[in-house]
PDB file of C-alpha atoms and ligand atoms in Angstrom:
ATOM      1  CA  MET N   1       1.814  68.998  39.680  1.00 47.00           C
ATOM      2  CA  ALA N   2      -0.912  68.391  37.146  1.00 56.00           C
ATOM      3  CA  SER N   3      -3.329  67.205  39.789  1.00 64.00           C
ATOM      4  CA  TYR N   4      -2.542  70.188  41.994  1.00 64.00           C
ATOM      5  CA  GLU N   5      -3.334  72.576  39.128  1.00 69.00           C
ATOM      6  CA  HIS N   6      -6.515  70.655  38.523  1.00 69.00           C
ATOM      7  CA  PHE N   7      -7.412  71.058  42.198  1.00 65.00           C
ATOM      8  CA  GLU N   8      -6.696  74.805  42.037  1.00 69.00           C
ATOM      9  CA  GLU N   9      -8.889  75.173  38.948  1.00 74.00           C
ATOM     10  CA  TYR N  10     -11.650  73.277  40.654  1.00 72.00           C
ATOM     11  CA  ASN N  11     -11.324  75.523  43.703  1.00 85.00           C
ATOM     12  CA  ILE N  12     -11.555  78.692  41.616  1.00 89.00           C
ATOM     13  CA  LYS N  13     -14.717  77.381  39.971  1.00 91.00           C
ATOM     14  CA  VAL N  14     -16.308  76.476  43.299  1.00 91.00           C
ATOM     15  CA  LYS N  15     -15.287  79.815  44.803  1.00 93.00           C
ATOM     16  CA  GLU N  16     -16.982  81.684  41.951  1.00 94.00           C
ATOM     17  CA  GLU N  17     -20.157  79.613  42.184  1.00 96.00           C
ATOM     18  CA  VAL N  18     -20.403  80.109  45.944  1.00 96.00           C
ATOM     19  CA  GLN N  19     -19.652  83.806  45.458  1.00 97.00           C
ATOM     20  CA  ASN N  20     -22.512  84.203  42.955  1.00 97.00           C
ATOM     21  CA  ASN N  21     -24.847  82.462  45.335  1.00 98.00           C
ATOM     22  CA  TYR N  22     -23.863  84.811  48.179  1.00 98.00           C
ATOM     23  CA  SER N  23     -24.757  87.740  45.888  1.00 98.00           C
ATOM     24  CA  THR N  24     -28.184  86.203  45.406  1.00 98.00           C
ATOM     25  CA  ILE N  25     -28.594  85.791  49.169  1.00 98.00           C
ATOM     26  CA  LEU N  26     -27.656  89.448  49.796  1.00 98.00           C
ATOM     27  CA  ASP N  27     -30.152  90.502  47.165  1.00 97.00           C
ATOM     28  CA  GLY N  28     -32.744  88.179  48.670  1.00 97.00           C
ATOM     29  CA  ILE N  29     -32.496  89.745  52.139  1.00 97.00           C
ATOM     30  CA  GLY N  30     -33.045  93.184  50.597  1.00 97.00           C
ATOM     31  CA  GLU N  31     -29.461  94.426  50.482  1.00 98.00           C
ATOM     32  CA  ASP N  32     -27.882  96.481  47.750  1.00 97.00           C
ATOM     33  CA  VAL N  33     -24.988  94.356  46.517  1.00 96.00           C
ATOM     34  CA  THR N  34     -23.491  97.316  44.675  1.00 96.00           C
ATOM     35  CA  ARG N  35     -22.980  99.529  47.717  1.00 97.00           C
ATOM     36  CA  GLU N  36     -19.394 100.093  48.705  1.00 97.00           C
ATOM     37  CA  GLY N  37     -19.252  97.957  51.840  1.00 97.00           C
ATOM     38  CA  LEU N  38     -20.796  94.960  50.113  1.00 98.00           C
ATOM     39  CA  VAL N  39     -19.043  94.940  46.744  1.00 97.00           C
ATOM     40  CA  LYS N  40     -16.435  92.422  47.847  1.00 97.00           C
ATOM     41  CA  THR N  41     -18.560  90.658  50.454  1.00 98.00           C
ATOM     42  CA  PRO N  42     -19.699  87.727  48.276  1.00 97.00           C
ATOM     43  CA  GLU N  43     -16.080  86.973  47.415  1.00 95.00           C
ATOM     44  CA  ARG N  44     -14.903  87.272  51.038  1.00 95.00           C
ATOM     45  CA  ALA N  45     -17.829  85.186  52.300  1.00 96.00           C
ATOM     46  CA  SER N  46     -17.117  82.549  49.675  1.00 95.00           C
ATOM     47  CA  LYS N  47     -13.454  82.318  50.672  1.00 93.00           C
ATOM     48  CA  ALA N  48     -14.397  82.178  54.345  1.00 95.00           C
ATOM     49  CA  MET N  49     -16.928  79.402  53.748  1.00 95.00           C
ATOM     50  CA  MET N  50     -14.389  77.394  51.773  1.00 94.00           C
ATOM     51  CA  PHE N  51     -11.852  77.796  54.558  1.00 93.00           C
ATOM     52  CA  LEU N  52     -14.375  76.770  57.211  1.00 95.00           C
ATOM     53  CA  THR N  53     -15.313  73.640  55.263  1.00 96.00           C
ATOM     54  CA  GLN N  54     -11.838  72.619  54.075  1.00 94.00           C
ATOM     55  CA  GLY N  55     -12.037  69.503  56.236  1.00 96.00           C
ATOM     56  CA  TYR N  56     -13.849  67.738  53.395  1.00 95.00           C
ATOM     57  CA  GLU N  57     -10.584  67.801  51.443  1.00 93.00           C
ATOM     58  CA  GLN N  58      -8.421  66.529  54.306  1.00 96.00           C
ATOM     59  CA  ASP N  59      -7.705  63.009  55.488  1.00 97.00           C
ATOM     60  CA  ALA N  60      -7.489  62.584  59.245  1.00 98.00           C
ATOM     61  CA  VAL N  61      -6.328  58.975  58.953  1.00 97.00           C
ATOM     62  CA  GLU N  62      -3.296  60.059  56.907  1.00 97.00           C
ATOM     63  CA  ILE N  63      -2.475  62.768  59.438  1.00 97.00           C
ATOM     64  CA  LEU N  64      -2.385  60.210  62.271  1.00 97.00           C
ATOM     65  CA  LYS N  65      -0.547  57.547  60.263  1.00 96.00           C
ATOM     66  CA  GLY N  66       2.149  60.065  59.353  1.00 95.00           C
ATOM     67  CA  ALA N  67       3.154  60.525  62.991  1.00 96.00           C
ATOM     68  CA  MET N  68       2.726  57.183  64.743  1.00 96.00           C
ATOM     69  CA  PHE N  69       5.694  55.933  66.739  1.00 95.00           C
ATOM     70  CA  LYS N  70       6.394  52.622  68.449  1.00 95.00           C
ATOM     71  CA  GLU N  71       6.512  53.200  72.196  1.00 93.00           C
ATOM     72  CA  ASP N  72       5.911  51.101  75.310  1.00 92.00           C
ATOM     73  CA  TYR N  73       4.264  53.913  77.269  1.00 91.00           C
ATOM     74  CA  ASP N  74       0.863  52.674  78.326  1.00 88.00           C
ATOM     75  CA  ASP N  75      -0.548  55.309  80.653  1.00 95.00           C
ATOM     76  CA  MET N  76      -3.296  57.715  79.735  1.00 96.00           C
ATOM     77  CA  VAL N  77      -2.324  60.518  77.327  1.00 97.00           C
ATOM     78  CA  ILE N  78      -4.610  63.551  77.600  1.00 97.00           C
ATOM     79  CA  ILE N  79      -4.797  66.550  75.290  1.00 97.00           C
ATOM     80  CA  LYS N  80      -7.240  68.941  76.852  1.00 96.00           C
ATOM     81  CA  ASP N  81      -8.702  72.343  75.979  1.00 96.00           C
ATOM     82  CA  ILE N  82      -8.305  71.929  72.208  1.00 98.00           C
ATOM     83  CA  GLU N  83      -9.918  74.993  70.620  1.00 97.00           C
ATOM     84  CA  LEU N  84     -12.726  73.989  68.330  1.00 97.00           C
ATOM     85  CA  TYR N  85     -14.707  75.915  65.707  1.00 98.00           C
ATOM     86  CA  SER N  86     -17.339  74.270  63.556  1.00 98.00           C
ATOM     87  CA  LEU N  87     -20.565  75.029  61.678  1.00 98.00           C
ATOM     88  CA  CYS N  88     -23.877  73.426  62.560  1.00 97.00           C
ATOM     89  CA  GLU N  89     -25.389  71.688  59.581  1.00 98.00           C
ATOM     90  CA  HIS N  90     -28.917  72.808  60.431  1.00 95.00           C
ATOM     91  CA  HIS N  91     -28.352  76.571  60.321  1.00 94.00           C
ATOM     92  CA  MET N  92     -24.796  76.905  59.000  1.00 96.00           C
ATOM     93  CA  LEU N  93     -24.009  78.994  62.059  1.00 96.00           C
ATOM     94  CA  PRO N  94     -20.896  78.507  64.175  1.00 97.00           C
ATOM     95  CA  PHE N  95     -20.610  76.366  67.227  1.00 97.00           C
ATOM     96  CA  PHE N  96     -17.393  76.603  69.181  1.00 97.00           C
ATOM     97  CA  GLY N  97     -15.777  75.465  72.378  1.00 97.00           C
ATOM     98  CA  LYS N  98     -13.258  72.933  73.542  1.00 97.00           C
ATOM     99  CA  ALA N  99     -12.449  69.318  72.881  1.00 98.00           C
ATOM    100  CA  HIS N 100     -10.686  67.038  75.341  1.00 98.00           C
ATOM    101  CA  VAL N 101      -9.161  63.869  73.949  1.00 98.00           C
ATOM    102  CA  ALA N 102      -7.427  60.998  75.730  1.00 98.00           C
ATOM    103  CA  TYR N 103      -6.081  57.641  74.703  1.00 98.00           C
ATOM    104  CA  ILE N 104      -4.215  54.746  76.279  1.00 98.00           C
ATOM    105  CA  PRO N 105      -1.444  53.584  73.898  1.00 97.00           C
ATOM    106  CA  ASN N 106      -1.228  50.014  72.744  1.00 96.00           C
ATOM    107  CA  GLY N 107       2.326  49.883  71.407  1.00 95.00           C
ATOM    108  CA  HIS N 108       2.080  53.166  69.479  1.00 95.00           C
ATOM    109  CA  ILE N 109       1.865  56.800  70.406  1.00 96.00           C
ATOM    110  CA  VAL N 110       1.073  59.663  68.030  1.00 96.00           C
ATOM    111  CA  GLY N 111       2.683  63.102  67.715  1.00 96.00           C
ATOM    112  CA  LEU N 112       0.752  65.309  70.145  1.00 94.00           C
ATOM    113  CA  SER N 113       0.097  68.072  67.608  1.00 96.00           C
ATOM    114  CA  LYS N 114      -1.760  65.598  65.393  1.00 97.00           C
ATOM    115  CA  ILE N 115      -4.711  65.237  67.754  1.00 98.00           C
ATOM    116  CA  PRO N 116      -5.785  68.913  67.437  1.00 98.00           C
ATOM    117  CA  ARG N 117      -5.349  68.555  63.660  1.00 98.00           C
ATOM    118  CA  VAL N 118      -7.706  65.586  63.630  1.00 98.00           C
ATOM    119  CA  VAL N 119     -10.214  67.673  65.605  1.00 98.00           C
ATOM    120  CA  ASP N 120      -9.876  70.436  62.982  1.00 98.00           C
ATOM    121  CA  VAL N 121     -10.338  68.104  60.012  1.00 98.00           C
ATOM    122  CA  PHE N 122     -13.706  66.958  61.327  1.00 98.00           C
ATOM    123  CA  ALA N 123     -14.728  70.374  62.732  1.00 98.00           C
ATOM    124  CA  ARG N 124     -14.163  72.161  59.421  1.00 98.00           C
ATOM    125  CA  ARG N 125     -17.245  70.659  57.827  1.00 98.00           C
ATOM    126  CA  LEU N 126     -20.951  71.059  58.387  1.00 98.00           C
ATOM    127  CA  GLN N 127     -21.508  69.094  61.565  1.00 98.00           C
ATOM    128  CA  VAL N 128     -23.668  68.268  64.513  1.00 98.00           C
ATOM    129  CA  GLN N 129     -21.763  68.105  67.782  1.00 98.00           C
ATOM    130  CA  GLU N 130     -22.728  64.479  68.365  1.00 98.00           C
ATOM    131  CA  ARG N 131     -21.316  63.306  65.033  1.00 98.00           C
ATOM    132  CA  LEU N 132     -18.199  65.439  65.418  1.00 98.00           C
ATOM    133  CA  THR N 133     -17.506  63.702  68.736  1.00 98.00           C
ATOM    134  CA  HIS N 134     -18.055  60.318  67.143  1.00 98.00           C
ATOM    135  CA  ASP N 135     -15.912  61.082  64.054  1.00 98.00           C
ATOM    136  CA  ILE N 136     -12.902  62.041  66.204  1.00 98.00           C
ATOM    137  CA  LEU N 137     -13.384  59.032  68.482  1.00 98.00           C
ATOM    138  CA  GLU N 138     -13.682  56.470  65.689  1.00 98.00           C
ATOM    139  CA  CYS N 139     -10.816  57.912  63.657  1.00 98.00           C
ATOM    140  CA  ILE N 140      -8.386  57.614  66.588  1.00 98.00           C
ATOM    141  CA  ASN N 141      -9.762  54.253  67.633  1.00 98.00           C
ATOM    142  CA  ASN N 142      -9.538  52.691  64.164  1.00 98.00           C
ATOM    143  CA  THR N 143      -6.187  54.206  63.179  1.00 97.00           C
ATOM    144  CA  LEU N 144      -4.106  54.187  66.349  1.00 97.00           C
ATOM    145  CA  LYS N 145      -5.871  51.095  67.760  1.00 97.00           C
ATOM    146  CA  PRO N 146      -5.233  52.170  71.357  1.00 97.00           C
ATOM    147  CA  LYS N 147      -6.347  50.310  74.495  1.00 98.00           C
ATOM    148  CA  GLY N 148      -8.918  53.029  74.929  1.00 98.00           C
ATOM    149  CA  VAL N 149      -9.960  56.445  73.646  1.00 98.00           C
ATOM    150  CA  ALA N 150     -12.145  59.181  75.084  1.00 98.00           C
ATOM    151  CA  VAL N 151     -13.505  62.391  73.562  1.00 98.00           C
ATOM    152  CA  VAL N 152     -15.441  65.129  75.364  1.00 98.00           C
ATOM    153  CA  ILE N 153     -16.661  68.263  73.579  1.00 98.00           C
ATOM    154  CA  GLU N 154     -18.128  71.308  75.299  1.00 97.00           C
ATOM    155  CA  ALA N 155     -19.558  73.841  72.851  1.00 97.00           C
ATOM    156  CA  SER N 156     -21.815  76.880  72.540  1.00 95.00           C
ATOM    157  CA  HIS N 157     -24.083  77.032  69.516  1.00 94.00           C
ATOM    158  CA  MET N 158     -24.727  80.393  67.852  1.00 93.00           C
ATOM    159  CA  CYS N 159     -28.000  79.047  66.426  1.00 91.00           C
ATOM    160  CA  MET N 160     -29.229  78.729  70.011  1.00 89.00           C
ATOM    161  CA  MET N 161     -27.586  81.910  71.311  1.00 88.00           C
ATOM    162  CA  MET N 162     -28.616  84.286  68.507  1.00 86.00           C
ATOM    163  CA  ARG N 163     -32.101  83.060  67.733  1.00 82.00           C
ATOM    164  CA  GLY N 164     -33.827  83.968  70.964  1.00 69.00           C
ATOM    165  CA  VAL N 165     -33.838  80.528  72.487  1.00 62.00           C
ATOM    166  CA  GLN N 166     -33.682  80.852  76.244  1.00 62.00           C
ATOM    167  CA  LYS N 167     -30.636  79.831  78.283  1.00 62.00           C
ATOM    168  CA  GLN N 168     -28.368  81.688  75.891  1.00 67.00           C
ATOM    169  CA  ASN N 169     -25.225  80.820  77.787  1.00 75.00           C
ATOM    170  CA  SER N 170     -25.858  77.113  77.875  1.00 86.00           C
ATOM    171  CA  VAL N 171     -23.044  74.804  76.866  1.00 92.00           C
ATOM    172  CA  THR N 172     -23.722  71.478  75.198  1.00 94.00           C
ATOM    173  CA  THR N 173     -21.520  68.583  76.297  1.00 96.00           C
ATOM    174  CA  THR N 174     -21.097  65.405  74.285  1.00 97.00           C
ATOM    175  CA  SER N 175     -18.801  62.483  74.985  1.00 97.00           C
ATOM    176  CA  GLY N 176     -17.754  59.139  73.636  1.00 98.00           C
ATOM    177  CA  PHE N 177     -15.654  56.335  75.112  1.00 98.00           C
ATOM    178  CA  ARG N 178     -14.090  53.199  73.701  1.00 98.00           C
ATOM    179  CA  GLY N 179     -12.054  50.340  75.164  1.00 98.00           C
ATOM    180  CA  GLN N 180     -10.705  50.855  78.680  1.00 97.00           C
ATOM    181  CA  PHE N 181     -12.609  54.131  79.028  1.00 98.00           C
ATOM    182  CA  GLU N 182     -15.805  52.121  79.052  1.00 97.00           C
ATOM    183  CA  LYS N 183     -14.740  51.059  82.567  1.00 97.00           C
ATOM    184  CA  GLN N 184     -16.106  53.546  85.055  1.00 96.00           C
ATOM    185  CA  GLU N 185     -12.856  53.809  87.009  1.00 96.00           C
ATOM    186  CA  THR N 186     -10.788  54.854  83.957  1.00 96.00           C
ATOM    187  CA  ARG N 187     -13.493  57.142  82.688  1.00 96.00           C
ATOM    188  CA  ASN N 188     -13.760  58.874  86.069  1.00 95.00           C
ATOM    189  CA  GLU N 189     -10.002  59.410  86.204  1.00 94.00           C
ATOM    190  CA  PHE N 190     -10.127  61.066  82.777  1.00 95.00           C
ATOM    191  CA  LEU N 191     -13.116  63.242  83.677  1.00 95.00           C
ATOM    192  CA  LYS N 192     -11.403  64.306  86.905  1.00 94.00           C
ATOM    193  CA  LEU N 193      -8.227  65.228  85.040  1.00 92.00           C
ATOM    194  CA  ILE N 194      -9.972  67.341  82.392  1.00 92.00           C
ATOM    195  CA  SER N 195     -12.064  69.214  84.958  1.00 90.00           C
ATOM    196  CA  SER N 196      -9.122  70.103  87.229  1.00 81.00           C
ATOM    197  CA  SER N 197      -6.811  72.947  86.367  1.00 67.00           C
ATOM    198  CA  LEU N 198      -3.193  72.145  87.070  1.00 56.00           C
ATOM    199  CA  SER N 199      -1.811  75.652  86.853  1.00 49.00           C
TER     200      SER N 199
HETATM  201 ZN1  LIG P  17     -27.970  74.931  64.438  1.00 88.08          ZN
END
């Protein structure tokens, strides 16, 4: 309990610091921080930013380890269309899209709901899409030690869409493959399965 209280105290302090800094930003862009609509904005923005970066406080390895089960199943397991929201570390603007994750078990499977949670832990930080892809891939590979793991992320970046860069609707795709997915045949099967809609 003591450590939880300590954590709460720490959070309140951080929230207030971030809040004060948001006031300064509002002032800096020429806004009147005392007008009605903005009075509570620094506090709301601070809470939102802390929520969107809570992944720093979370441990993806523990999440996976808490739900690993011995199982002989050794075909490809695919979790596709995982909703993803992150913040680019260059502009602190959102990028969002979908992650597709697959692995081939090697004696252990993991509770299916844990894979989207792992995606969230790494997405709720300041990121670049390439590193996010890599973080998810390596975490699953090193923890679950499967025969293979694959991660594909398709995302739209607000820093491209809102800042007048052309091709506003472009989607950035990143991917990473380990183990059996490094073989073209397995990789192709995975890519075919995530691009087809079964419904
Ligand atoms: Zn950016």
